[in-house]
Amino acid sequence: KMAGSSTPWIGSAYLFLQSTCKTIVLPSLYESSQKKPSVFKALKLALADSTGSVNGVDMLKVHCSHPHLIVQLKFCKQENCRRFLQSYREGALQESLQNHLQLSLAVTTVPLEMELKAGNEHLDNMLKDEDRCLECIYREKPDRLRDEEITELEECLKSLIVHQSINNNIAVKDYASLNSPSLPYPSQSSSLSPQVTFIFQGQEFANRTLTLDDHQKFAKLVSKKWKQVGRSLQKSCRALRDPVIDNLALEYDREGLYEQAYQLLLRFIQSEGKKATIARLIAALEENGLISLAEELLGLHSNEDCS
């Protein structure tokens, strides 16, 4: 039955999560309307990492049972369940979830304890026997449809993906931030990046998140065309939708073009987080004929300046 290809393989399990840090109480964070999207995003991304697919495992409901956050999981394919079990057994799922929570919640570290159950069976005691784990998960048919709240949170995440402009080909690793961290510039050292390289004028450049230096150079050199660049970025950045750009022009009219351009890019960086990349800005500059500024940001003028 389990291996039969004619009928879908469907099983269910419960993932128990608890933070060992007293200041981070996962159920309380999930019960907070402000933090819930961030916690959900981290769960979704970590589960996607564990199966290699956004839809590899389905979350049916998230229960808050202090001190645990309990996630009811549904598996439709045996191969995805195997991948999940392997990731769980090797600690990759735990590490991934810790990293995603750290980014989503903008905290330094989130130490976790995890436990996996299917019915009355504690799967942690039999992880080396993968087939036995699969049998236990397969025996537990999901007893509910997906919670409406989960569906709403999923839609919220999907809408963010649709507006990603450059190279959508790296699946789920890096949704745009739902809750921007307080610091506008994301960590440069993180291994997550939406796109590794991009091409400009036939040359390949490493993609990276925007830095303070990029931000200041842009504001200094873009001059009157800041609005046009903003309209290009607007296509993939909800935070710059109308009437934001016109409002910035009015609000910072007295401070002049530098401040208007600076505030525009600040909005972009704060809303897009790690997705505020040099590739996206270069594409917007190219679209508006600002090739010299693009070259400046990519360091192509520095050699000429020295000679």
Tab-separated table of C-alpha atoms in Angstrom, residues 83-193:
chain	number	residue	atom	x	y	z
A	83	ARG	CA	13.605	13.917	2.929
A	84	PHE	CA	11.948	15.587	5.906
A	85	LEU	CA	12.914	12.712	8.231
A	86	GLN	CA	16.496	12.802	6.992
A	87	SER	CA	16.701	16.572	7.520
A	88	TYR	CA	15.172	16.195	10.993
A	89	ARG	CA	17.496	13.310	11.933
A	90	GLU	CA	20.649	15.122	10.808
A	91	GLY	CA	19.736	18.351	12.621
A	92	ALA	CA	19.455	20.311	9.360
A	93	LEU	CA	15.808	21.175	9.992
A	94	GLN	CA	16.611	22.461	13.470
A	95	GLU	CA	19.503	24.578	12.192
A	96	SER	CA	17.422	25.934	9.315
A	97	LEU	CA	14.521	26.870	11.584
A	98	GLN	CA	16.857	28.555	14.074
A	99	ASN	CA	18.389	30.616	11.247
A	100	HIS	CA	15.042	31.599	9.736
A	101	LEU	CA	13.600	32.569	13.126
A	102	GLN	CA	16.713	34.611	13.828
A	103	LEU	CA	16.257	36.528	10.532
A	104	SER	CA	12.468	36.853	10.749
A	105	LEU	CA	12.411	38.028	14.348
A	106	ALA	CA	15.616	40.086	14.029
A	107	VAL	CA	17.193	38.516	17.117
A	108	THR	CA	20.718	37.246	17.684
A	109	THR	CA	19.898	33.586	18.307
A	110	VAL	CA	16.934	31.254	18.816
A	111	PRO	CA	18.036	27.991	20.493
A	112	LEU	CA	15.423	25.275	19.879
A	113	GLU	CA	14.415	21.877	21.187
A	114	MET	CA	12.363	19.726	18.812
A	115	GLU	CA	10.322	16.586	19.134
A	116	LEU	CA	8.447	14.606	16.482
A	117	LYS	CA	5.363	12.500	17.202
A	118	ALA	CA	2.895	10.469	15.139
A	119	GLY	CA	-0.102	9.442	17.237
A	120	ASN	CA	1.295	7.994	20.473
A	121	GLU	CA	4.657	7.191	18.928
A	122	HIS	CA	7.712	9.297	19.776
A	123	LEU	CA	9.581	9.202	16.480
A	124	ASP	CA	12.784	10.599	18.030
A	125	ASN	CA	13.302	7.141	19.578
A	126	MET	CA	13.275	5.397	16.188
A	127	LEU	CA	14.819	7.872	13.756
A	128	LYS	CA	17.447	5.373	12.608
A	129	ASP	CA	14.648	3.087	11.396
A	130	GLU	CA	13.286	5.316	8.652
A	131	ASP	CA	10.761	2.781	7.334
A	132	ARG	CA	9.258	2.349	10.784
A	133	CYS	CA	8.919	6.142	11.108
A	134	LEU	CA	7.239	6.256	7.697
A	135	GLU	CA	4.782	3.553	8.775
A	136	CYS	CA	3.871	5.485	11.926
A	137	ILE	CA	3.345	8.702	9.946
A	138	TYR	CA	1.357	6.815	7.277
A	139	ARG	CA	-0.932	5.276	9.920
A	140	GLU	CA	-1.867	8.721	11.194
A	141	LYS	CA	-4.169	10.078	8.519
A	142	PRO	CA	-4.706	13.858	8.818
A	143	ASP	CA	-7.827	14.420	10.895
A	144	ARG	CA	-8.497	17.952	9.724
A	145	LEU	CA	-8.420	20.257	6.726
A	146	ARG	CA	-5.959	23.096	6.702
A	147	ASP	CA	-6.776	25.833	9.205
A	148	GLU	CA	-8.150	29.025	7.602
A	149	GLU	CA	-5.525	31.093	9.368
A	150	ILE	CA	-2.752	29.013	7.748
A	151	THR	CA	-4.287	29.654	4.326
A	152	GLU	CA	-4.315	33.412	4.982
A	153	LEU	CA	-0.686	33.408	6.113
A	154	GLU	CA	0.312	31.370	3.032
A	155	GLU	CA	-1.408	33.903	0.755
A	156	CYS	CA	0.457	36.697	2.498
A	157	LEU	CA	3.779	34.991	1.723
A	158	LYS	CA	2.836	34.157	-1.876
A	159	SER	CA	1.915	37.747	-2.645
A	160	LEU	CA	5.425	38.784	-1.641
A	161	ILE	CA	6.994	36.308	-4.060
A	162	VAL	CA	4.949	37.565	-7.002
A	163	HIS	CA	6.506	41.015	-6.654
A	164	GLN	CA	10.088	39.791	-6.661
A	165	SER	CA	11.630	41.278	-9.762
A	166	ILE	CA	14.955	39.661	-10.494
A	167	ASN	CA	15.468	35.933	-11.096
A	168	ASN	CA	12.672	34.131	-9.356
A	169	ASN	CA	14.519	30.876	-9.901
A	170	ILE	CA	15.802	30.299	-6.362
A	171	ALA	CA	12.590	29.064	-4.916
A	172	VAL	CA	11.720	29.709	-1.338
A	173	LYS	CA	15.030	30.379	0.313
A	174	ASP	CA	14.531	34.086	0.600
A	175	TYR	CA	11.031	35.580	0.681
A	176	ALA	CA	11.079	39.347	1.131
A	177	SER	CA	10.957	40.303	4.789
A	178	LEU	CA	7.484	40.461	6.259
A	179	ASN	CA	8.669	42.413	9.274
A	180	SER	CA	11.710	44.512	8.495
A	181	PRO	CA	14.392	44.331	11.146
A	182	SER	CA	15.118	47.590	12.924
A	183	LEU	CA	18.490	47.868	11.191
A	184	PRO	CA	18.007	48.882	7.554
A	185	TYR	CA	21.015	46.978	6.219
A	186	PRO	CA	20.786	43.185	6.356
A	187	SER	CA	23.817	41.196	7.430
A	188	GLN	CA	26.297	40.908	4.580
A	189	SER	CA	27.610	37.609	5.889
A	190	SER	CA	24.411	35.577	5.582
A	191	SER	CA	24.543	32.667	3.176
A	192	LEU	CA	21.029	33.375	1.905
A	193	SER	CA	20.960	35.445	-1.262
